[in-house]
PDB file of C-alpha atoms in Angstrom:
ATOM      1  CA  ARG A  30      83.985  75.390 120.366  1.00 95.00           C
ATOM      2  CA  VAL A  31      86.169  77.713 118.305  1.00 97.00           C
ATOM      3  CA  ALA A  32      85.980  81.500 118.680  1.00 98.00           C
ATOM      4  CA  ILE A  33      87.421  83.762 115.971  1.00 98.00           C
ATOM      5  CA  ALA A  34      88.358  87.369 116.771  1.00 97.00           C
ATOM      6  CA  ASP A  35      89.458  89.346 113.727  1.00 96.00           C
ATOM      7  CA  SER A  36      88.733  92.649 111.979  1.00 93.00           C
ATOM      8  CA  SER A  37      86.871  93.442 108.735  1.00 91.00           C
ATOM      9  CA  ASN A  38      88.299  90.416 106.931  1.00 93.00           C
ATOM     10  CA  GLY A  39      86.700  88.195 109.539  1.00 95.00           C
ATOM     11  CA  SER A  40      83.377  90.023 109.255  1.00 93.00           C
ATOM     12  CA  GLY A  41      83.438  89.618 105.451  1.00 92.00           C
ATOM     13  CA  ILE A  42      83.588  93.228 104.264  1.00 86.00           C
ATOM     14  CA  TRP A  43      82.984  93.676 100.478  1.00 82.00           C
ATOM     15  CA  LEU A  44      81.821  90.094  99.979  1.00 90.00           C
ATOM     16  CA  CYS A  45      78.752  89.644  97.781  1.00 85.00           C
ATOM     17  CA  THR A  46      77.628  86.678  99.892  1.00 87.00           C
ATOM     18  CA  PRO A  47      77.568  85.964 103.656  1.00 89.00           C
ATOM     19  CA  ASP A  48      80.310  83.363 103.160  1.00 94.00           C
ATOM     20  CA  CYS A  49      83.134  84.910 105.186  1.00 96.00           C
ATOM     21  CA  PHE A  50      85.851  82.503 106.266  1.00 97.00           C
ATOM     22  CA  PRO A  51      84.378  81.761 109.743  1.00 97.00           C
ATOM     23  CA  ARG A  52      81.164  80.601 108.074  1.00 97.00           C
ATOM     24  CA  LEU A  53      83.095  78.577 105.471  1.00 97.00           C
ATOM     25  CA  LEU A  54      85.107  77.051 108.297  1.00 97.00           C
ATOM     26  CA  GLN A  55      81.873  75.994 109.999  1.00 97.00           C
ATOM     27  CA  ASP A  56      80.703  74.446 106.718  1.00 97.00           C
ATOM     28  CA  LYS A  57      83.916  72.417 106.493  1.00 96.00           C
ATOM     29  CA  PHE A  58      83.456  71.000 109.979  1.00 96.00           C
ATOM     30  CA  ASP A  59      79.788  70.244 109.260  1.00 96.00           C
ATOM     31  CA  SER A  60      80.763  68.413 106.062  1.00 95.00           C
ATOM     32  CA  SER A  61      83.395  66.397 107.918  1.00 93.00           C
ATOM     33  CA  GLY A  62      80.849  65.355 110.525  1.00 93.00           C
ATOM     34  CA  GLU A  63      82.900  66.781 113.365  1.00 91.00           C
ATOM     35  CA  PRO A  64      80.993  68.419 116.260  1.00 92.00           C
ATOM     36  CA  VAL A  65      82.751  71.783 116.128  1.00 94.00           C
ATOM     37  CA  ASP A  66      80.921  75.061 116.724  1.00 97.00           C
ATOM     38  CA  VAL A  67      82.606  78.094 115.098  1.00 97.00           C
ATOM     39  CA  MET A  68      81.718  81.447 116.672  1.00 98.00           C
ATOM     40  CA  ASN A  69      82.627  84.689 114.910  1.00 97.00           C
ATOM     41  CA  PHE A  70      83.418  87.731 117.072  1.00 97.00           C
ATOM     42  CA  SER A  71      85.135  89.749 114.332  1.00 96.00           C
ATOM     43  CA  ILE A  72      84.504  93.510 114.307  1.00 89.00           C
ATOM     44  CA  ASP A  73      85.554  95.996 111.626  1.00 84.00           C
ATOM     45  CA  GLY A  74      88.646  98.023 112.465  1.00 78.00           C
ATOM     46  CA  GLY A  75      92.097  96.941 111.326  1.00 74.00           C
ATOM     47  CA  GLN A  76      94.181  98.362 114.194  1.00 80.00           C
ATOM     48  CA  ARG A  77      91.829  97.801 117.117  1.00 85.00           C
ATOM     49  CA  PHE A  78      93.958  95.117 118.734  1.00 91.00           C
ATOM     50  CA  LEU A  79      93.599  96.377 122.303  1.00 90.00           C
ATOM     51  CA  GLU A  80      89.811  96.390 121.947  1.00 90.00           C
ATOM     52  CA  ARG A  81      90.016  92.866 120.499  1.00 94.00           C
ATOM     53  CA  LEU A  82      91.931  91.604 123.529  1.00 95.00           C
ATOM     54  CA  ARG A  83      89.360  93.151 125.834  1.00 94.00           C
ATOM     55  CA  LEU A  84      86.582  91.540 123.778  1.00 96.00           C
ATOM     56  CA  ILE A  85      88.239  88.144 124.211  1.00 98.00           C
ATOM     57  CA  GLU A  86      88.591  88.618 127.967  1.00 97.00           C
ATOM     58  CA  THR A  87      84.927  89.506 128.394  1.00 95.00           C
ATOM     59  CA  VAL A  88      82.395  88.595 125.708  1.00 97.00           C
ATOM     60  CA  VAL A  89      84.287  85.719 124.061  1.00 98.00           C
ATOM     61  CA  LEU A  90      85.147  83.862 127.263  1.00 98.00           C
ATOM     62  CA  GLU A  91      81.507  84.056 128.383  1.00 97.00           C
ATOM     63  CA  GLU A  92      80.727  81.650 125.516  1.00 97.00           C
ATOM     64  CA  GLN A  93      83.158  79.057 126.953  1.00 97.00           C
ATOM     65  CA  PRO A  94      85.300  78.378 123.858  1.00 97.00           C
ATOM     66  CA  ASP A  95      87.910  75.629 123.758  1.00 96.00           C
ATOM     67  CA  LEU A  96      90.073  77.492 121.241  1.00 96.00           C
ATOM     68  CA  VAL A  97      90.344  81.231 120.597  1.00 97.00           C
ATOM     69  CA  LEU A  98      91.804  82.212 117.215  1.00 96.00           C
ATOM     70  CA  ALA A  99      92.810  85.879 117.235  1.00 96.00           C
ATOM     71  CA  ARG A 100      94.646  88.101 114.796  1.00 94.00           C
ATOM     72  CA  ILE A 101      96.854  90.472 116.762  1.00 91.00           C
ATOM     73  CA  SER A 102      99.785  92.567 115.521  1.00 87.00           C
ATOM     74  CA  VAL A 103     102.368  94.484 117.520  1.00 86.00           C
ATOM     75  CA  PRO A 104     103.116  97.163 118.431  1.00 85.00           C
ATOM     76  CA  MET A 105      99.475  97.910 119.139  1.00 88.00           C
ATOM     77  CA  PHE A 106      97.677 101.148 119.880  1.00 86.00           C
ATOM     78  CA  SER A 107      97.662 101.950 123.584  1.00 86.00           C
ATOM     79  CA  ALA A 108      94.428 103.954 123.329  1.00 83.00           C
ATOM     80  CA  VAL A 109      90.860 102.906 122.624  1.00 82.00           C
ATOM     81  CA  ILE A 110      89.658 104.185 119.236  1.00 83.00           C
ATOM     82  CA  PHE A 111      86.151 105.670 119.186  1.00 87.00           C
ATOM     83  CA  ARG A 112      83.859 104.933 116.224  1.00 87.00           C
ATOM     84  CA  GLU A 113      80.405 106.267 115.416  1.00 92.00           C
ATOM     85  CA  MET A 114      77.758 105.997 112.703  1.00 93.00           C
ATOM     86  CA  TYR A 115      76.054 108.932 110.997  1.00 96.00           C
ATOM     87  CA  ARG A 116      73.693 108.820 107.989  1.00 94.00           C
ATOM     88  CA  GLY A 117      74.883 105.332 107.090  1.00 93.00           C
ATOM     89  CA  TYR A 118      78.621 106.132 107.321  1.00 94.00           C
ATOM     90  CA  VAL A 119      81.147 104.817 109.857  1.00 91.00           C
ATOM     91  CA  TYR A 120      83.872 107.167 111.083  1.00 92.00           C
ATOM     92  CA  THR A 121      86.323 107.508 113.936  1.00 89.00           C
ATOM     93  CA  THR A 122      86.132 110.531 116.217  1.00 90.00           C
ATOM     94  CA  GLY A 123      89.443 109.997 117.967  1.00 88.00           C
ATOM     95  CA  HIS A 124      90.794 107.930 120.825  1.00 88.00           C
ATOM     96  CA  SER A 125      90.882 107.843 124.602  1.00 88.00           C
ATOM     97  CA  ALA A 126      94.165 109.795 124.830  1.00 88.00           C
ATOM     98  CA  MET A 127      92.702 112.800 122.954  1.00 90.00           C
ATOM     99  CA  PRO A 128      91.296 115.921 124.641  1.00 93.00           C
ATOM    100  CA  PRO A 129      87.462 116.014 124.390  1.00 94.00           C
ATOM    101  CA  ALA A 130      87.605 119.230 122.335  1.00 95.00           C
ATOM    102  CA  GLU A 131      89.732 117.550 119.663  1.00 93.00           C
ATOM    103  CA  ILE A 132      87.371 114.570 119.519  1.00 93.00           C
ATOM    104  CA  GLU A 133      84.456 116.961 118.986  1.00 95.00           C
ATOM    105  CA  ARG A 134      86.380 118.766 116.228  1.00 94.00           C
ATOM    106  CA  TRP A 135      86.924 115.495 114.345  1.00 93.00           C
ATOM    107  CA  ARG A 136      83.264 114.579 114.811  1.00 95.00           C
ATOM    108  CA  GLU A 137      82.092 117.892 113.339  1.00 96.00           C
ATOM    109  CA  GLU A 138      84.567 117.717 110.429  1.00 93.00           C
ATOM    110  CA  HIS A 139      83.578 114.166 109.499  1.00 95.00           C
ATOM    111  CA  ARG A 140      79.875 114.950 109.724  1.00 96.00           C
ATOM    112  CA  ARG A 141      80.299 117.960 107.424  1.00 94.00           C
ATOM    113  CA  THR A 142      81.977 115.708 104.862  1.00 93.00           C
ATOM    114  CA  ILE A 143      79.227 113.104 105.199  1.00 94.00           C
ATOM    115  CA  ASP A 144      76.473 115.727 104.880  1.00 94.00           C
ATOM    116  CA  GLU A 145      78.044 116.995 101.666  1.00 90.00           C
ATOM    117  CA  LEU A 146      78.241 113.500 100.176  1.00 90.00           C
ATOM    118  CA  ALA A 147      74.834 112.342 101.407  1.00 88.00           C
ATOM    119  CA  ASN A 148      73.126 115.447 100.039  1.00 88.00           C
ATOM    120  CA  GLY A 149      74.568 114.737  96.599  1.00 81.00           C
ATOM    121  CA  THR A 150      77.253 116.247  94.370  1.00 78.00           C
ATOM    122  CA  LEU A 151      77.967 116.097  90.651  1.00 77.00           C
ATOM    123  CA  PHE A 152      80.488 113.322  91.219  1.00 79.00           C
ATOM    124  CA  THR A 153      78.263 111.212  93.479  1.00 84.00           C
ATOM    125  CA  GLY A 154      75.449 111.580  90.958  1.00 84.00           C
ATOM    126  CA  LEU A 155      77.687 110.276  88.165  1.00 83.00           C
ATOM    127  CA  TYR A 156      78.897 107.455  90.382  1.00 80.00           C
ATOM    128  CA  ASP A 157      75.318 106.356  91.118  1.00 84.00           C
ATOM    129  CA  ILE A 158      74.160 106.166  87.485  1.00 85.00           C
ATOM    130  CA  SER A 159      77.244 105.120  85.508  1.00 85.00           C
ATOM    131  CA  TYR A 160      79.442 102.032  85.787  1.00 81.00           C
ATOM    132  CA  SER A 161      81.908 103.773  83.477  1.00 83.00           C
ATOM    133  CA  ALA A 162      82.150 106.683  85.915  1.00 78.00           C
ATOM    134  CA  ARG A 163      82.796 104.247  88.772  1.00 76.00           C
ATOM    135  CA  ALA A 164      85.632 102.626  86.847  1.00 79.00           C
ATOM    136  CA  LEU A 165      87.154 106.033  86.055  1.00 78.00           C
ATOM    137  CA  PHE A 166      86.915 107.189  89.671  1.00 73.00           C
ATOM    138  CA  ARG A 167      88.697 104.050  90.834  1.00 72.00           C
ATOM    139  CA  TRP A 168      91.413 104.446  88.207  1.00 71.00           C
ATOM    140  CA  TRP A 169      91.944 108.120  89.116  1.00 71.00           C
ATOM    141  CA  GLY A 170      91.962 107.160  92.779  1.00 64.00           C
ATOM    142  CA  ARG A 171      95.002 104.935  92.212  1.00 66.00           C
ATOM    143  CA  HIS A 172      96.902 107.607  90.283  1.00 66.00           C
ATOM    144  CA  SER A 173      95.952 110.876  91.968  1.00 66.00           C
ATOM    145  CA  GLY A 174      95.842 112.275  95.487  1.00 63.00           C
ATOM    146  CA  ALA A 175      93.136 114.865  94.758  1.00 66.00           C
ATOM    147  CA  GLU A 176      90.860 115.606  97.712  1.00 68.00           C
ATOM    148  CA  TRP A 177      87.657 115.071  95.722  1.00 68.00           C
ATOM    149  CA  LEU A 178      88.822 111.535  94.916  1.00 74.00           C
ATOM    150  CA  TRP A 179      89.370 110.911  98.616  1.00 76.00           C
ATOM    151  CA  HIS A 180      85.758 112.013  99.143  1.00 80.00           C
ATOM    152  CA  MET A 181      84.606 109.612  96.445  1.00 81.00           C
ATOM    153  CA  LYS A 182      86.391 106.767  98.226  1.00 81.00           C
ATOM    154  CA  ILE A 183      84.468 107.693 101.375  1.00 86.00           C
ATOM    155  CA  TYR A 184      81.232 107.725  99.360  1.00 86.00           C
ATOM    156  CA  GLN A 185      81.998 104.320  97.874  1.00 82.00           C
ATOM    157  CA  GLU A 186      83.040 102.627 101.137  1.00 83.00           C
ATOM    158  CA  LYS A 187      80.710 104.546 103.492  1.00 88.00           C
ATOM    159  CA  ARG A 188      83.504 104.979 106.018  1.00 88.00           C
ATOM    160  CA  ILE A 189      86.163 107.528 106.989  1.00 89.00           C
ATOM    161  CA  LEU A 190      89.448 106.066 108.153  1.00 78.00           C
ATOM    162  CA  PRO A 191      91.451 107.843 110.885  1.00 76.00           C
ATOM    163  CA  THR A 192      94.078 110.352 109.742  1.00 73.00           C
ATOM    164  CA  TYR A 193      95.454 111.269 113.171  1.00 72.00           C
ATOM    165  CA  TRP A 194      98.288 109.801 115.186  1.00 76.00           C
ATOM    166  CA  VAL A 195      97.401 107.215 117.819  1.00 80.00           C
ATOM    167  CA  PRO A 196      99.836 106.438 120.672  1.00 82.00           C
ATOM    168  CA  LEU A 197     101.497 103.041 120.625  1.00 84.00           C
ATOM    169  CA  PHE A 198     102.650 100.535 123.179  1.00 90.00           C
ATOM    170  CA  THR A 199     106.212  99.366 122.675  1.00 89.00           C
ATOM    171  CA  VAL A 200     106.624  95.882 121.200  1.00 86.00           C
ATOM    172  CA  ALA A 201     107.527  94.539 124.653  1.00 88.00           C
ATOM    173  CA  GLU A 202     104.488  96.208 126.267  1.00 92.00           C
ATOM    174  CA  SER A 203     102.239  94.891 123.489  1.00 92.00           C
ATOM    175  CA  LEU A 204     103.487  91.334 123.907  1.00 92.00           C
ATOM    176  CA  GLU A 205     102.981  91.507 127.662  1.00 93.00           C
ATOM    177  CA  ARG A 206      99.407  92.720 127.102  1.00 94.00           C
ATOM    178  CA  VAL A 207      98.766  89.718 124.847  1.00 94.00           C
ATOM    179  CA  ARG A 208     100.286  87.400 127.464  1.00 94.00           C
ATOM    180  CA  GLN A 209      97.868  88.874 129.999  1.00 96.00           C
ATOM    181  CA  THR A 210      94.964  87.895 127.753  1.00 96.00           C
ATOM    182  CA  ARG A 211      96.435  84.419 127.247  1.00 95.00           C
ATOM    183  CA  ARG A 212      96.601  83.896 131.007  1.00 96.00           C
ATOM    184  CA  ARG A 213      92.910  84.769 131.308  1.00 97.00           C
ATOM    185  CA  VAL A 214      92.018  82.484 128.397  1.00 97.00           C
ATOM    186  CA  GLU A 215      93.952  79.593 129.938  1.00 96.00           C
ATOM    187  CA  ALA A 216      92.383  80.240 133.343  1.00 97.00           C
ATOM    188  CA  ALA A 217      89.025  79.743 131.618  1.00 97.00           C
ATOM    189  CA  GLY A 218      90.199  76.366 130.312  1.00 96.00           C
ATOM    190  CA  ALA A 219      90.766  77.455 126.706  1.00 96.00           C
ATOM    191  CA  HIS A 220      93.740  77.847 124.380  1.00 94.00           C
ATOM    192  CA  LEU A 221      94.713  81.109 122.649  1.00 95.00           C
ATOM    193  CA  LEU A 222      96.229  80.743 119.175  1.00 93.00           C
ATOM    194  CA  LEU A 223      97.311  83.864 117.280  1.00 92.00           C
ATOM    195  CA  PHE A 224      97.331  83.998 113.501  1.00 92.00           C
ATOM    196  CA  GLU A 225      98.356  86.461 110.799  1.00 90.00           C
ATOM    197  CA  TYR A 226      97.682  86.474 107.073  1.00 89.00           C
ATOM    198  CA  GLU A 227     101.244  87.395 106.220  1.00 80.00           C
ATOM    199  CA  ASP A 228     104.445  87.946 108.169  1.00 67.00           C
ATOM    200  CA  VAL A 229     104.768  91.736 108.003  1.00 54.00           C
ATOM    201  CA  GLU A 230     105.604  92.559 111.613  1.00 51.00           C
ATOM    202  CA  GLU A 231     108.891  93.828 112.971  1.00 50.00           C
ATOM    203  CA  ALA A 232     108.367  91.705 116.069  1.00 52.00           C
ATOM    204  CA  GLY A 233     109.559  88.598 114.212  1.00 55.00           C
ATOM    205  CA  SER A 234     110.661  85.903 116.640  1.00 68.00           C
ATOM    206  CA  ALA A 235     109.585  88.022 119.609  1.00 73.00           C
ATOM    207  CA  TRP A 236     106.308  86.073 119.763  1.00 80.00           C
ATOM    208  CA  LYS A 237     108.069  82.791 120.412  1.00 77.00           C
ATOM    209  CA  SER A 238     110.578  84.381 122.760  1.00 76.00           C
ATOM    210  CA  VAL A 239     107.777  85.178 125.203  1.00 78.00           C
ATOM    211  CA  GLY A 240     106.012  81.843 124.713  1.00 83.00           C
ATOM    212  CA  LEU A 241     103.115  82.971 122.517  1.00 84.00           C
ATOM    213  CA  ASP A 242     101.770  80.642 119.828  1.00 80.00           C
ATOM    214  CA  ARG A 243     101.448  82.432 116.490  1.00 86.00           C
ATOM    215  CA  VAL A 244     100.866  81.044 113.001  1.00 87.00           C
ATOM    216  CA  ASP A 245     101.505  82.772 109.661  1.00 87.00           C
ATOM    217  CA  LEU A 246      98.940  81.704 107.024  1.00 90.00           C
ATOM    218  CA  ASP A 247     101.399  82.835 104.318  1.00 85.00           C
ATOM    219  CA  LEU A 248      98.930  84.577 101.981  1.00 89.00           C
ATOM    220  CA  SER A 249     101.118  87.516 100.943  1.00 79.00           C
ATOM    221  CA  SER A 250     102.314  86.147  97.591  1.00 77.00           C
ATOM    222  CA  ASP A 251      98.944  85.561  95.894  1.00 88.00           C
ATOM    223  CA  ALA A 252      97.303  88.811  94.756  1.00 89.00           C
ATOM    224  CA  SER A 253      94.324  86.893  93.337  1.00 94.00           C
ATOM    225  CA  LEU A 254      93.048  86.356  96.881  1.00 95.00           C
ATOM    226  CA  ARG A 255      92.359  90.071  97.464  1.00 92.00           C
ATOM    227  CA  TYR A 256      90.248  92.839  96.021  1.00 89.00           C
ATOM    228  CA  ASP A 257      92.212  95.306  93.932  1.00 81.00           C
ATOM    229  CA  HIS A 258      90.699  98.454  95.413  1.00 72.00           C
ATOM    230  CA  ASP A 259      91.728  98.037  99.047  1.00 77.00           C
ATOM    231  CA  GLY A 260      93.381  94.693  99.734  1.00 84.00           C
ATOM    232  CA  HIS A 261      90.609  92.929 101.653  1.00 90.00           C
ATOM    233  CA  PHE A 262      90.170  89.257 100.863  1.00 94.00           C
ATOM    234  CA  ASN A 263      87.741  88.262  98.123  1.00 94.00           C
ATOM    235  CA  GLU A 264      85.627  85.081  97.899  1.00 95.00           C
ATOM    236  CA  LYS A 265      88.612  82.989  96.827  1.00 96.00           C
ATOM    237  CA  GLY A 266      90.721  84.413  99.647  1.00 96.00           C
ATOM    238  CA  HIS A 267      88.094  83.583 102.265  1.00 97.00           C
ATOM    239  CA  GLN A 268      87.938  80.001 101.020  1.00 97.00           C
ATOM    240  CA  VAL A 269      91.727  79.641 101.225  1.00 96.00           C
ATOM    241  CA  ILE A 270      91.742  81.075 104.771  1.00 96.00           C
ATOM    242  CA  ALA A 271      88.985  78.657 105.827  1.00 97.00           C
ATOM    243  CA  ASP A 272      90.927  75.726 104.350  1.00 96.00           C
ATOM    244  CA  ARG A 273      94.144  76.665 106.144  1.00 95.00           C
ATOM    245  CA  LEU A 274      92.442  77.345 109.467  1.00 96.00           C
ATOM    246  CA  PHE A 275      90.659  74.005 109.178  1.00 96.00           C
ATOM    247  CA  GLU A 276      94.021  72.249 108.854  1.00 93.00           C
ATOM    248  CA  LEU A 277      95.448  74.371 111.679  1.00 89.00           C
ATOM    249  CA  ILE A 278      92.619  73.513 114.067  1.00 90.00           C
ATOM    250  CA  GLN A 279      92.843  69.826 113.199  1.00 87.00           C
ATOM    251  CA  ALA A 280      96.556  69.885 114.016  1.00 82.00           C
ATOM    252  CA  ASP A 281      95.907  71.789 117.260  1.00 71.00           C
ATOM    253  CA  ARG A 282      93.276  69.245 118.335  1.00 69.00           C
ATOM    254  CA  SER A 283      95.633  66.348 117.581  1.00 63.00           C
ATOM    255  CA  THR A 284      98.371  67.974 119.673  1.00 60.00           C
ATOM    256  CA  SER A 285      96.092  68.661 122.630  1.00 60.00           C
ATOM    257  CA  ARG A 286      94.729  65.103 122.806  1.00 54.00           C
TER     258      ARG A 286
END
């Protein structure tokens, strides 16, 4: 049993089909006739690494996986990020290190923005009825920092990304937190294998220096694997990830035999 814990790429955001890479990975094992069950625990939120570790230690391990594939970067946030939904939009209200009054201020500000967009404006009306207007908004969005274009991005994606500072663990503290999760995974009789799409971290060889297994899928050089508007993986990218993880898991199984 293979458990995958990732962010919005793992959950398949922006895909026109349900074929995110965990599902494609399951299809590959089914086609090969191998009795492997792929479980997807990915949750949207690119920097929610601490929450992901906690998810592995609780929900994931309850399913008794043999291998846990997790995407974790360091340094990681040392606070839990709060997310809510309102009128079909996802937004963050703050984090556990914030005073309650500041969290409430962010909640009210985000809801005002969402109310304005959901109730309709000239720009949202044009966006809804014209493909040409959508193309223009996206082009302007890449070449201008105007606030109304930022609002249109929110309208398009139905989410508001955090704009506030979140406290960080140091690299050493982050690595120790990951090692803590690995110890719990191993105590449950499973193996934790970390992966990253591209090697962009300052930690570098620090992973190996503390005995953590981490694999770089080396997808940074091929722009055709991602959507232009925000960098998430497209259908081709998900297929490539599934192919590489399939090979990785096969190699891991051969080593553990």
